[in-house]
mmCIF file of C-alpha atoms and ligand atoms in Angstrom:
data_model
loop_
_atom_site.group_PDB
_atom_site.id
_atom_site.type_symbol
_atom_site.label_atom_id
_atom_site.label_comp_id
_atom_site.label_asym_id
_atom_site.label_seq_id
_atom_site.Cartn_x
_atom_site.Cartn_y
_atom_site.Cartn_z
ATOM 1 C CA MET A 1 23.483 46.690 15.975
ATOM 2 C CA GLN A 2 20.309 48.949 16.058
ATOM 3 C CA LYS A 3 18.415 47.517 13.268
ATOM 4 C CA ALA A 4 16.066 49.845 11.122
ATOM 5 C CA ASP A 5 12.487 50.113 12.112
ATOM 6 C CA ARG A 6 11.502 48.649 8.821
ATOM 7 C CA LEU A 7 13.116 45.487 9.620
ATOM 8 C CA GLY A 8 11.022 45.075 12.899
ATOM 9 C CA LYS A 9 7.868 45.535 10.719
ATOM 10 C CA LEU A 10 8.414 42.262 8.767
ATOM 11 C CA PRO A 11 7.568 38.808 9.971
ATOM 12 C CA PRO A 12 10.169 35.940 9.616
ATOM 13 C CA TYR A 13 10.114 35.647 5.599
ATOM 14 C CA LEU A 14 8.107 32.721 5.034
ATOM 15 C CA PHE A 15 10.876 30.533 2.811
ATOM 16 C CA VAL A 16 13.519 31.304 5.079
ATOM 17 C CA THR A 17 11.300 29.882 8.066
ATOM 18 C CA ILE A 18 10.739 26.709 5.695
ATOM 19 C CA ARG A 19 14.220 26.368 5.188
ATOM 20 C CA ASN A 20 14.925 26.567 8.743
ATOM 21 C CA LYS A 21 12.614 24.019 9.739
ATOM 22 C CA ILE A 22 13.959 21.403 6.810
ATOM 23 C CA ARG A 23 17.468 21.881 8.058
ATOM 24 C CA GLU A 24 16.505 21.106 11.668
ATOM 25 C CA ALA A 25 14.427 18.096 10.443
ATOM 26 C CA ARG A 26 17.515 16.758 8.346
ATOM 27 C CA GLU A 27 19.726 17.274 11.502
ATOM 28 C CA ARG A 28 17.305 15.204 13.418
ATOM 29 C CA GLY A 29 18.205 12.374 10.932
ATOM 30 C CA ILE A 30 14.823 12.792 9.177
ATOM 31 C CA ASP A 31 14.344 12.087 5.461
ATOM 32 C CA VAL A 32 12.823 15.220 4.838
ATOM 33 C CA ILE A 33 11.094 15.773 1.265
ATOM 34 C CA SER A 34 10.044 19.352 0.780
ATOM 35 C CA LEU A 35 6.883 20.333 -1.108
ATOM 36 C CA GLY A 36 7.192 23.759 0.280
ATOM 37 C CA VAL A 37 9.191 26.029 -2.179
ATOM 38 C CA GLY A 38 8.265 26.580 -5.680
ATOM 39 C CA ASP A 39 11.575 26.043 -7.373
ATOM 40 C CA PRO A 40 11.790 23.817 -10.650
ATOM 41 C CA ASP A 41 13.525 20.687 -10.351
ATOM 42 C CA GLN A 42 14.306 20.183 -14.031
ATOM 43 C CA PRO A 43 17.157 21.467 -15.753
ATOM 44 C CA THR A 44 17.255 24.705 -17.863
ATOM 45 C CA PRO A 45 17.008 23.597 -21.564
ATOM 46 C CA PRO A 46 20.471 22.996 -23.063
ATOM 47 C CA HIS A 47 20.031 25.477 -25.971
ATOM 48 C CA VAL A 48 19.617 28.319 -23.114
ATOM 49 C CA ILE A 49 22.796 26.920 -21.677
ATOM 50 C CA GLN A 50 24.837 26.876 -24.794
ATOM 51 C CA ALA A 51 23.795 30.625 -25.386
ATOM 52 C CA LEU A 52 25.232 31.323 -22.106
ATOM 53 C CA GLN A 53 28.170 29.536 -22.585
ATOM 54 C CA GLN A 54 28.837 31.428 -25.888
ATOM 55 C CA ALA A 55 28.118 34.723 -24.668
ATOM 56 C CA ALA A 56 30.093 34.334 -21.159
ATOM 57 C CA GLU A 57 33.151 33.417 -23.374
ATOM 58 C CA ASP A 58 33.094 36.714 -25.205
ATOM 59 C CA PRO A 59 35.135 39.439 -23.212
ATOM 60 C CA ALA A 60 32.422 42.072 -24.574
ATOM 61 C CA ASN A 61 30.159 40.851 -22.041
ATOM 62 C CA HIS A 62 32.659 40.863 -19.136
ATOM 63 C CA VAL A 63 31.950 44.591 -18.509
ATOM 64 C CA TYR A 64 28.831 46.062 -17.388
ATOM 65 C CA PRO A 65 25.645 44.955 -18.887
ATOM 66 C CA THR A 66 24.542 46.850 -21.948
ATOM 67 C CA ASP A 67 22.256 49.519 -21.131
ATOM 68 C CA GLU A 68 23.021 48.607 -17.640
ATOM 69 C CA GLU A 69 19.680 48.413 -15.371
ATOM 70 C CA LYS A 70 17.194 48.740 -18.575
ATOM 71 C CA GLY A 71 18.689 45.609 -20.094
ATOM 72 C CA MET A 72 20.010 45.183 -23.700
ATOM 73 C CA LEU A 73 17.779 46.623 -26.537
ATOM 74 C CA LYS A 74 17.884 43.264 -28.011
ATOM 75 C CA PHE A 75 16.474 41.414 -24.680
ATOM 76 C CA ARG A 76 13.807 44.057 -24.583
ATOM 77 C CA GLN A 77 12.941 43.735 -28.348
ATOM 78 C CA SER A 78 12.732 39.892 -27.585
ATOM 79 C CA VAL A 79 10.174 40.358 -24.995
ATOM 80 C CA ALA A 80 8.307 42.806 -26.730
ATOM 81 C CA ARG A 81 8.000 40.164 -29.724
ATOM 82 C CA TRP A 82 7.022 37.595 -27.209
ATOM 83 C CA TYR A 83 4.248 39.742 -25.645
ATOM 84 C CA ALA A 84 2.905 40.426 -29.314
ATOM 85 C CA GLU A 85 2.808 37.000 -30.026
ATOM 86 C CA ARG A 86 1.554 35.408 -26.879
ATOM 87 C CA PHE A 87 -0.788 38.209 -25.861
ATOM 88 C CA GLY A 88 -1.320 40.417 -28.622
ATOM 89 C CA VAL A 89 0.042 43.054 -26.552
ATOM 90 C CA LYS A 90 2.096 45.819 -28.598
ATOM 91 C CA LEU A 91 4.870 47.075 -26.353
ATOM 92 C CA ASN A 92 7.474 49.798 -27.282
ATOM 93 C CA PRO A 93 10.796 48.107 -26.219
ATOM 94 C CA GLU A 94 12.354 51.538 -25.691
ATOM 95 C CA THR A 95 10.002 52.465 -23.118
ATOM 96 C CA GLU A 96 7.470 50.021 -22.104
ATOM 97 C CA VAL A 97 9.994 47.188 -21.242
ATOM 98 C CA LEU A 98 12.701 46.715 -18.612
ATOM 99 C CA ALA A 99 15.071 43.600 -17.485
ATOM 100 C CA LEU A 100 14.742 42.657 -14.044
ATOM 101 C CA ILE A 101 16.914 40.605 -11.789
ATOM 102 C CA GLY A 102 13.494 38.397 -11.294
ATOM 103 C CA SER A 103 10.352 39.572 -10.833
ATOM 104 C CA LYS A 104 10.576 39.868 -7.348
ATOM 105 C CA GLU A 105 13.128 42.839 -7.860
ATOM 106 C CA GLY A 106 10.433 44.411 -9.871
ATOM 107 C CA ASN A 107 8.004 44.389 -7.289
ATOM 108 C CA HIS A 108 10.421 46.009 -4.745
ATOM 109 C CA HIS A 109 11.625 48.718 -6.746
ATOM 110 C CA LEU A 110 8.086 49.543 -8.077
ATOM 111 C CA CYS A 111 7.351 50.251 -4.443
ATOM 112 C CA LEU A 112 10.348 52.638 -4.123
ATOM 113 C CA ALA A 113 9.324 54.291 -7.413
ATOM 114 C CA THR A 114 5.815 55.050 -6.555
ATOM 115 C CA LEU A 115 5.041 54.867 -2.571
ATOM 116 C CA ASN A 116 5.754 57.612 -0.241
ATOM 117 C CA PRO A 117 5.949 57.174 3.643
ATOM 118 C CA GLY A 118 2.238 56.785 4.819
ATOM 119 C CA ASP A 119 0.814 56.307 1.206
ATOM 120 C CA THR A 120 -1.418 53.004 0.934
ATOM 121 C CA ALA A 121 -0.772 49.923 -0.754
ATOM 122 C CA ILE A 122 -3.484 47.245 -1.223
ATOM 123 C CA LEU A 123 -2.397 43.622 -1.022
ATOM 124 C CA PRO A 124 -4.209 40.342 -1.538
ATOM 125 C CA ASP A 125 -4.603 38.358 1.155
ATOM 126 C CA PRO A 126 -3.627 35.331 1.013
ATOM 127 C CA GLY A 127 -0.682 36.681 -0.944
ATOM 128 C CA TYR A 128 3.160 36.133 -1.891
ATOM 129 C CA PRO A 129 5.043 37.612 1.236
ATOM 130 C CA ALA A 130 7.409 39.707 -0.622
ATOM 131 C CA TYR A 131 4.670 42.338 -1.641
ATOM 132 C CA PHE A 132 4.210 42.985 2.050
ATOM 133 C CA ALA A 133 8.079 43.656 2.438
ATOM 134 C CA SER A 134 8.187 45.726 -0.630
ATOM 135 C CA ALA A 135 5.443 48.001 0.342
ATOM 136 C CA VAL A 136 6.671 48.263 3.974
ATOM 137 C CA PHE A 137 10.315 49.126 2.659
ATOM 138 C CA ALA A 138 8.986 51.969 0.831
ATOM 139 C CA GLY A 139 7.475 53.136 4.158
ATOM 140 C CA ALA A 140 3.778 52.623 2.957
ATOM 141 C CA GLU A 141 0.766 51.610 5.023
ATOM 142 C CA VAL A 142 -0.528 47.918 4.082
ATOM 143 C CA GLU A 143 -4.211 47.050 3.652
ATOM 144 C CA ARG A 144 -5.397 43.640 2.789
ATOM 145 C CA ILE A 145 -7.968 42.598 0.477
ATOM 146 C CA PRO A 146 -9.670 39.092 1.319
ATOM 147 C CA LEU A 147 -9.458 36.730 -1.607
ATOM 148 C CA SER A 148 -11.985 33.748 -0.813
ATOM 149 C CA ARG A 149 -12.637 30.393 -2.093
ATOM 150 C CA GLU A 150 -16.349 31.399 -3.105
ATOM 151 C CA ASP A 151 -15.084 34.300 -5.185
ATOM 152 C CA GLY A 152 -12.382 31.979 -6.925
ATOM 153 C CA PHE A 153 -9.872 33.683 -5.051
ATOM 154 C CA LEU A 154 -10.443 37.044 -6.867
ATOM 155 C CA PRO A 155 -10.971 40.174 -5.222
ATOM 156 C CA ARG A 156 -14.471 41.677 -5.443
ATOM 157 C CA PHE A 157 -14.189 45.266 -6.568
ATOM 158 C CA ASP A 158 -17.573 45.995 -5.387
ATOM 159 C CA LYS A 159 -16.441 45.067 -1.875
ATOM 160 C CA ILE A 160 -13.531 47.446 -1.367
ATOM 161 C CA PRO A 161 -14.590 50.313 0.818
ATOM 162 C CA GLU A 162 -14.795 53.596 -0.968
ATOM 163 C CA GLU A 163 -12.561 55.095 1.747
ATOM 164 C CA LEU A 164 -9.931 52.933 1.062
ATOM 165 C CA ALA A 165 -10.165 52.890 -2.870
ATOM 166 C CA LYS A 166 -9.873 56.452 -2.707
ATOM 167 C CA LYS A 167 -6.660 56.531 -0.424
ATOM 168 C CA ALA A 168 -5.050 53.732 -2.067
ATOM 169 C CA LYS A 169 -1.882 54.326 -4.361
ATOM 170 C CA LEU A 170 -1.109 50.978 -5.624
ATOM 171 C CA LEU A 171 -2.722 47.736 -5.938
ATOM 172 C CA PHE A 172 -0.746 44.364 -5.831
ATOM 173 C CA LEU A 173 -2.604 41.217 -7.796
ATOM 174 C CA CYS A 174 -0.988 38.076 -9.052
ATOM 175 C CA TYR A 175 -2.904 35.755 -11.747
ATOM 176 C CA PRO A 176 -2.318 33.065 -12.211
ATOM 177 C CA ASN A 177 -2.275 33.145 -8.464
ATOM 178 C CA ASN A 178 0.364 32.034 -5.851
ATOM 179 C CA PRO A 179 -0.538 30.611 -3.778
ATOM 180 C CA THR A 180 -3.881 29.504 -4.540
ATOM 181 C CA GLY A 181 -3.453 28.591 -8.357
ATOM 182 C CA ALA A 182 -6.481 30.700 -9.162
ATOM 183 C CA VAL A 183 -6.864 32.366 -12.838
ATOM 184 C CA ALA A 184 -8.212 35.621 -13.952
ATOM 185 C CA THR A 185 -10.387 36.279 -17.016
ATOM 186 C CA LEU A 186 -10.218 39.327 -19.468
ATOM 187 C CA GLU A 187 -13.281 40.605 -18.133
ATOM 188 C CA PHE A 188 -11.957 40.503 -14.871
ATOM 189 C CA TRP A 189 -8.769 42.560 -15.783
ATOM 190 C CA GLN A 190 -11.174 44.982 -17.690
ATOM 191 C CA GLU A 191 -13.028 45.544 -14.360
ATOM 192 C CA ALA A 192 -9.753 45.996 -12.547
ATOM 193 C CA VAL A 193 -8.459 48.603 -14.999
ATOM 194 C CA ALA A 194 -11.971 50.333 -14.826
ATOM 195 C CA TRP A 195 -11.976 50.306 -10.656
ATOM 196 C CA ALA A 196 -7.927 51.512 -10.942
ATOM 197 C CA LYS A 197 -8.953 54.226 -13.192
ATOM 198 C CA LYS A 198 -11.820 55.406 -11.379
ATOM 199 C CA TYR A 199 -9.647 55.793 -8.086
ATOM 200 C CA ASP A 200 -6.418 56.607 -9.692
ATOM 201 C CA VAL A 201 -4.704 53.411 -8.283
ATOM 202 C CA ILE A 202 -1.588 51.875 -9.685
ATOM 203 C CA LEU A 203 -2.567 48.379 -10.979
ATOM 204 C CA VAL A 204 0.180 45.455 -10.771
ATOM 205 C CA ASN A 205 -0.145 41.890 -12.134
ATOM 206 C CA ASP A 206 2.649 39.643 -11.105
ATOM 207 C CA HIS A 207 2.780 37.257 -13.774
ATOM 208 C CA PRO A 208 5.245 34.817 -13.641
ATOM 209 C CA TYR A 209 3.339 31.774 -13.721
ATOM 210 C CA SER A 210 1.657 32.884 -16.888
ATOM 211 C CA GLU A 211 3.062 29.868 -18.988
ATOM 212 C CA VAL A 212 2.413 27.228 -16.071
ATOM 213 C CA THR A 213 -0.791 26.390 -17.319
ATOM 214 C CA PHE A 214 -2.841 22.998 -18.077
ATOM 215 C CA ASP A 215 -5.965 21.573 -19.522
ATOM 216 C CA GLY A 216 -5.990 23.926 -22.419
ATOM 217 C CA TYR A 217 -5.859 27.159 -20.194
ATOM 218 C CA ARG A 218 -4.144 30.122 -21.445
ATOM 219 C CA SER A 219 -3.455 32.854 -19.201
ATOM 220 C CA VAL A 220 -4.362 36.213 -19.805
ATOM 221 C CA SER A 221 -2.116 39.359 -19.572
ATOM 222 C CA ILE A 222 -3.627 42.631 -17.750
ATOM 223 C CA LEU A 223 -2.215 44.730 -20.784
ATOM 224 C CA GLU A 224 -4.877 42.757 -22.917
ATOM 225 C CA ALA A 225 -7.499 45.050 -21.089
ATOM 226 C CA GLU A 226 -8.618 47.962 -22.713
ATOM 227 C CA GLY A 227 -6.898 51.017 -21.333
ATOM 228 C CA ALA A 228 -4.458 49.008 -19.011
ATOM 229 C CA MET A 229 -1.446 50.682 -20.504
ATOM 230 C CA ASP A 230 -2.489 53.935 -18.522
ATOM 231 C CA VAL A 231 -2.544 52.607 -15.166
ATOM 232 C CA ALA A 232 -0.904 48.945 -15.198
ATOM 233 C CA VAL A 233 2.545 47.453 -15.075
ATOM 234 C CA GLU A 234 2.968 43.434 -15.156
ATOM 235 C CA PHE A 235 5.877 41.638 -14.156
ATOM 236 C CA ASN A 236 7.283 38.437 -15.528
ATOM 237 C CA SER A 237 9.977 35.976 -15.507
ATOM 238 C CA LEU A 238 11.954 33.426 -17.306
ATOM 239 C CA SER A 239 12.291 31.262 -13.909
ATOM 240 C CA LYS A 240 9.406 29.311 -14.549
ATOM 241 C CA PRO A 241 8.714 27.998 -18.009
ATOM 242 C CA TYR A 242 12.318 27.679 -18.578
ATOM 243 C CA ASN A 243 13.564 26.233 -15.270
ATOM 244 C CA MET A 244 15.950 29.495 -14.706
ATOM 245 C CA THR A 245 14.987 30.480 -11.066
ATOM 246 C CA GLY A 246 18.646 30.652 -10.438
ATOM 247 C CA TRP A 247 19.740 32.669 -13.312
ATOM 248 C CA ARG A 248 17.550 36.058 -11.824
ATOM 249 C CA ILE A 249 15.973 37.229 -15.042
ATOM 250 C CA GLY A 250 12.676 38.742 -15.653
ATOM 251 C CA MET A 251 10.820 41.736 -17.171
ATOM 252 C CA ALA A 252 8.695 44.660 -16.090
ATOM 253 C CA VAL A 253 5.990 45.595 -18.966
ATOM 254 C CA GLY A 254 3.481 48.179 -19.042
ATOM 255 C CA ASN A 255 3.087 51.943 -18.441
ATOM 256 C CA SER A 256 6.117 53.807 -19.514
ATOM 257 C CA GLU A 257 5.914 56.304 -16.656
ATOM 258 C CA LEU A 258 6.034 53.118 -14.223
ATOM 259 C CA ILE A 259 8.704 51.608 -16.376
ATOM 260 C CA ALA A 260 10.670 54.965 -16.195
ATOM 261 C CA GLY A 261 10.111 54.871 -12.379
ATOM 262 C CA ILE A 262 11.556 51.544 -11.816
ATOM 263 C CA SER A 263 14.378 52.108 -13.880
ATOM 264 C CA GLN A 264 15.160 55.421 -12.381
ATOM 265 C CA VAL A 265 15.320 53.485 -8.968
ATOM 266 C CA LYS A 266 17.275 50.425 -10.437
ATOM 267 C CA GLU A 267 19.761 53.067 -12.296
ATOM 268 C CA ASN A 268 20.660 54.013 -8.526
ATOM 269 C CA THR A 269 20.648 50.555 -6.964
ATOM 270 C CA ASP A 270 21.930 47.959 -9.391
ATOM 271 C CA SER A 271 23.817 47.652 -12.815
ATOM 272 C CA GLY A 272 21.424 45.240 -14.422
ATOM 273 C CA VAL A 273 21.699 41.846 -15.629
ATOM 274 C CA PHE A 274 24.906 39.990 -16.745
ATOM 275 C CA ASN A 275 24.871 40.230 -20.688
ATOM 276 C CA ALA A 276 25.283 36.649 -21.084
ATOM 277 C CA VAL A 277 22.451 36.071 -18.962
ATOM 278 C CA GLN A 278 20.332 37.990 -21.093
ATOM 279 C CA TYR A 279 21.500 36.356 -24.297
ATOM 280 C CA ALA A 280 20.267 33.010 -22.582
ATOM 281 C CA ALA A 281 16.965 34.577 -21.988
ATOM 282 C CA ILE A 282 16.751 35.736 -25.528
ATOM 283 C CA ALA A 283 17.452 32.094 -26.754
ATOM 284 C CA ALA A 284 14.803 31.036 -24.172
ATOM 285 C CA LEU A 285 12.004 33.457 -25.601
ATOM 286 C CA ASP A 286 13.047 33.225 -29.325
ATOM 287 C CA GLY A 287 13.996 29.470 -29.446
ATOM 288 C CA PRO A 288 12.104 26.256 -29.557
ATOM 289 C CA GLN A 289 9.183 25.969 -26.698
ATOM 290 C CA GLU A 290 8.684 21.948 -27.074
ATOM 291 C CA ALA A 291 10.590 21.614 -23.732
ATOM 292 C CA SER A 292 8.465 24.260 -21.954
ATOM 293 C CA ARG A 293 5.170 22.429 -23.119
ATOM 294 C CA GLU A 294 6.563 19.226 -22.105
ATOM 295 C CA LEU A 295 7.259 20.632 -18.901
ATOM 296 C CA MET A 296 3.786 21.570 -18.440
ATOM 297 C CA ASN A 297 2.716 18.081 -19.163
ATOM 298 C CA LEU A 298 5.130 16.725 -16.335
ATOM 299 C CA TYR A 299 3.485 19.143 -13.835
ATOM 300 C CA LYS A 300 -0.051 18.262 -14.764
ATOM 301 C CA ALA A 301 0.595 14.529 -14.264
ATOM 302 C CA ARG A 302 2.174 15.378 -10.839
ATOM 303 C CA ARG A 303 -0.902 17.593 -10.092
ATOM 304 C CA ASP A 304 -3.168 15.020 -10.891
ATOM 305 C CA ARG A 305 -1.283 12.565 -8.414
ATOM 306 C CA VAL A 306 -1.387 15.141 -5.662
ATOM 307 C CA LEU A 307 -4.906 16.167 -6.142
ATOM 308 C CA GLU A 308 -5.953 12.186 -6.048
ATOM 309 C CA THR A 309 -3.782 11.656 -2.782
ATOM 310 C CA LEU A 310 -5.394 14.596 -0.891
ATOM 311 C CA ARG A 311 -8.851 13.499 -1.970
ATOM 312 C CA SER A 312 -8.264 10.142 -0.770
ATOM 313 C CA ILE A 313 -7.558 11.262 2.376
ATOM 314 C CA GLY A 314 -10.744 13.168 2.542
ATOM 315 C CA LEU A 315 -9.632 16.826 1.501
ATOM 316 C CA ASN A 316 -11.251 18.620 -1.088
ATOM 317 C CA PRO A 317 -8.762 20.909 -3.376
ATOM 318 C CA ASP A 318 -9.760 22.381 -6.386
ATOM 319 C CA THR A 319 -8.032 21.486 -9.276
ATOM 320 C CA PRO A 320 -5.620 24.455 -10.477
ATOM 321 C CA LYS A 321 -5.764 25.519 -14.197
ATOM 322 C CA ALA A 322 -2.464 26.914 -13.619
ATOM 323 C CA THR A 323 0.853 27.559 -11.618
ATOM 324 C CA PHE A 324 2.684 24.684 -10.207
ATOM 325 C CA TYR A 325 0.993 24.573 -6.836
ATOM 326 C CA VAL A 326 -2.020 22.909 -5.294
ATOM 327 C CA TRP A 327 -3.797 24.781 -2.682
ATOM 328 C CA SER A 328 -6.044 22.725 -0.312
ATOM 329 C CA PRO A 329 -8.110 22.997 2.852
ATOM 330 C CA THR A 330 -6.672 21.488 5.969
ATOM 331 C CA PRO A 331 -8.436 18.660 7.580
ATOM 332 C CA GLU A 332 -11.548 20.091 9.665
ATOM 333 C CA GLY A 333 -10.848 21.590 12.676
ATOM 334 C CA MET A 334 -6.720 21.815 12.257
ATOM 335 C CA SER A 335 -4.699 24.815 11.670
ATOM 336 C CA SER A 336 -2.601 25.353 8.856
ATOM 337 C CA ALA A 337 0.590 25.499 11.274
ATOM 338 C CA ASP A 338 -0.675 22.380 13.063
ATOM 339 C CA PHE A 339 -1.137 20.547 9.763
ATOM 340 C CA ALA A 340 2.103 21.529 8.279
ATOM 341 C CA ALA A 341 3.625 20.499 11.640
ATOM 342 C CA ALA A 342 1.721 17.103 11.574
ATOM 343 C CA VAL A 343 2.904 16.565 8.030
ATOM 344 C CA LEU A 344 6.254 17.032 8.800
ATOM 345 C CA ASP A 345 6.306 15.153 11.984
ATOM 346 C CA LYS A 346 4.169 11.938 10.602
ATOM 347 C CA ALA A 347 5.454 11.820 7.069
ATOM 348 C CA GLY A 348 8.682 13.740 6.871
ATOM 349 C CA VAL A 349 7.018 16.152 4.394
ATOM 350 C CA VAL A 350 7.144 19.967 4.428
ATOM 351 C CA VAL A 351 3.945 21.453 2.867
ATOM 352 C CA THR A 352 3.353 25.365 3.256
ATOM 353 C CA PRO A 353 0.995 26.534 5.852
ATOM 354 C CA GLY A 354 -1.504 29.166 4.302
ATOM 355 C CA ARG A 355 -1.429 31.471 7.340
ATOM 356 C CA GLY A 356 2.215 32.250 5.867
ATOM 357 C CA TYR A 357 0.243 34.113 2.950
ATOM 358 C CA GLY A 358 -2.048 36.097 5.359
ATOM 359 C CA GLU A 359 -5.032 35.753 7.728
ATOM 360 C CA ASN A 360 -7.049 34.398 5.046
ATOM 361 C CA GLY A 361 -4.930 31.648 4.049
ATOM 362 C CA GLU A 362 -5.663 29.971 7.629
ATOM 363 C CA GLY A 363 -7.482 26.650 6.957
ATOM 364 C CA PHE A 364 -5.168 26.018 3.707
ATOM 365 C CA PHE A 365 -1.915 24.814 2.922
ATOM 366 C CA ARG A 366 0.221 24.491 -0.271
ATOM 367 C CA ILE A 367 2.057 21.898 -2.231
ATOM 368 C CA SER A 368 4.710 22.900 -4.780
ATOM 369 C CA LEU A 369 4.829 20.242 -7.795
ATOM 370 C CA THR A 370 8.546 20.933 -8.303
ATOM 371 C CA VAL A 371 10.195 17.832 -6.987
ATOM 372 C CA ALA A 372 11.294 14.811 -8.702
ATOM 373 C CA ASP A 373 8.705 12.272 -9.343
ATOM 374 C CA ASP A 374 10.200 9.625 -7.122
ATOM 375 C CA ARG A 375 10.505 11.824 -4.284
ATOM 376 C CA LEU A 376 6.701 13.245 -5.053
ATOM 377 C CA ASP A 377 5.507 9.951 -5.002
ATOM 378 C CA GLU A 378 7.424 8.827 -2.006
ATOM 379 C CA ALA A 379 5.978 12.007 0.001
ATOM 380 C CA LEU A 380 2.443 11.110 -1.360
ATOM 381 C CA ALA A 381 2.548 7.752 -0.144
ATOM 382 C CA ARG A 382 3.870 8.710 3.230
ATOM 383 C CA ILE A 383 0.987 11.529 3.478
ATOM 384 C CA LYS A 384 -1.575 8.643 2.589
ATOM 385 C CA ALA A 385 -0.228 6.340 4.981
ATOM 386 C CA ALA A 386 -0.050 9.025 7.957
ATOM 387 C CA PHE A 387 -3.452 10.642 7.198
ATOM 388 C CA SER A 388 -5.735 7.599 6.059
HETATM 389 C C1 LIG B 401 7.290 30.226 -3.970
HETATM 390 O O1 LIG B 401 7.707 29.137 -3.511
HETATM 391 O O2 LIG B 401 6.171 30.738 -3.882
HETATM 392 C C2 LIG B 401 8.390 30.706 -5.073
HETATM 393 O O3 LIG B 401 9.411 30.258 -4.967
HETATM 394 C C3 LIG B 401 8.253 32.249 -5.145
HETATM 395 C C4 LIG B 401 9.301 32.787 -5.621
HETATM 396 O O4 LIG B 401 9.396 32.678 -7.096
HETATM 397 O O5 LIG B 401 9.938 33.556 -5.156
#
């Protein structure tokens, strides 16, 4: 088969490469512990599962989802209520909220809705690899802006060249940040919105880690910034706070024209999320939040053990206030690929090489905190023994 050119423009998908590495190593008889992918090990809360079970038994939900690609109004109302309570952001559930099959889908369909072939999308480097694929599928040209440790892994708007700003159509951001764990302030979002308005650029915040926060930190929505509703869309997801990665449900919120654009792509592409999953998501958003808070205590304890181990072998990662990732420099003089290979070889542990997130990810690696405690502790003990 002659594949489409767009596929040839994509590097191998980072997490597929990692999955393959894990499989190969297991085939060689290695007891691999993967700290590579951010996929929660804990179960979905029982009341959410019960809501799914009940809704799945009702034949009214066996047909196409209500309001298909938009999501049920009840789900959208629940999202609007949650955004009002959580961020103080007022959303019209009819026009400013959309159900998604996970936030990754939203990134992709937003690109199809807004980018013409030859348009320019600006991506953060390092950045989540799916943004690149989404922009490329829309035929866009990709330009990257560096995120550096000195700047707290936030882009410097004063350093984006005027020429690039003028031609850009869309800027992808993600705070709390995957892969670096960096966070953004309201002042940062205000600066981002002012920049986007000045240059007429669509602003995206991918926000699935909004609830994965520690040490009293509360994540800020881009929509809290004044004027953000004019230029911005935010993607969020039930995946991380409620251990629902497999359920595939998230939401797009923000500028009504952008929401309508994504919706138009979706009505021609998919038929939305199974109603029963939407009822489960409503139960998650509207129900008790204790399990989610306890989950963050669990991640915080894991984060602290990872930091302690990495520091004990001479590395100096920052302490992340959010996300379930630790982003650490590699040992002096070692590339991220070499270090990831050495960790697999010497310790049977998979970490994600920073280079997989872009050129500026070189010299770093990412550890995900989403493995069972005993396996994490085993992995840390092996890393400590191998690199002390
Ligand atoms: C990751 O490891 O970065 C996550 O699994 C990404 C995702 O949520 O798709």
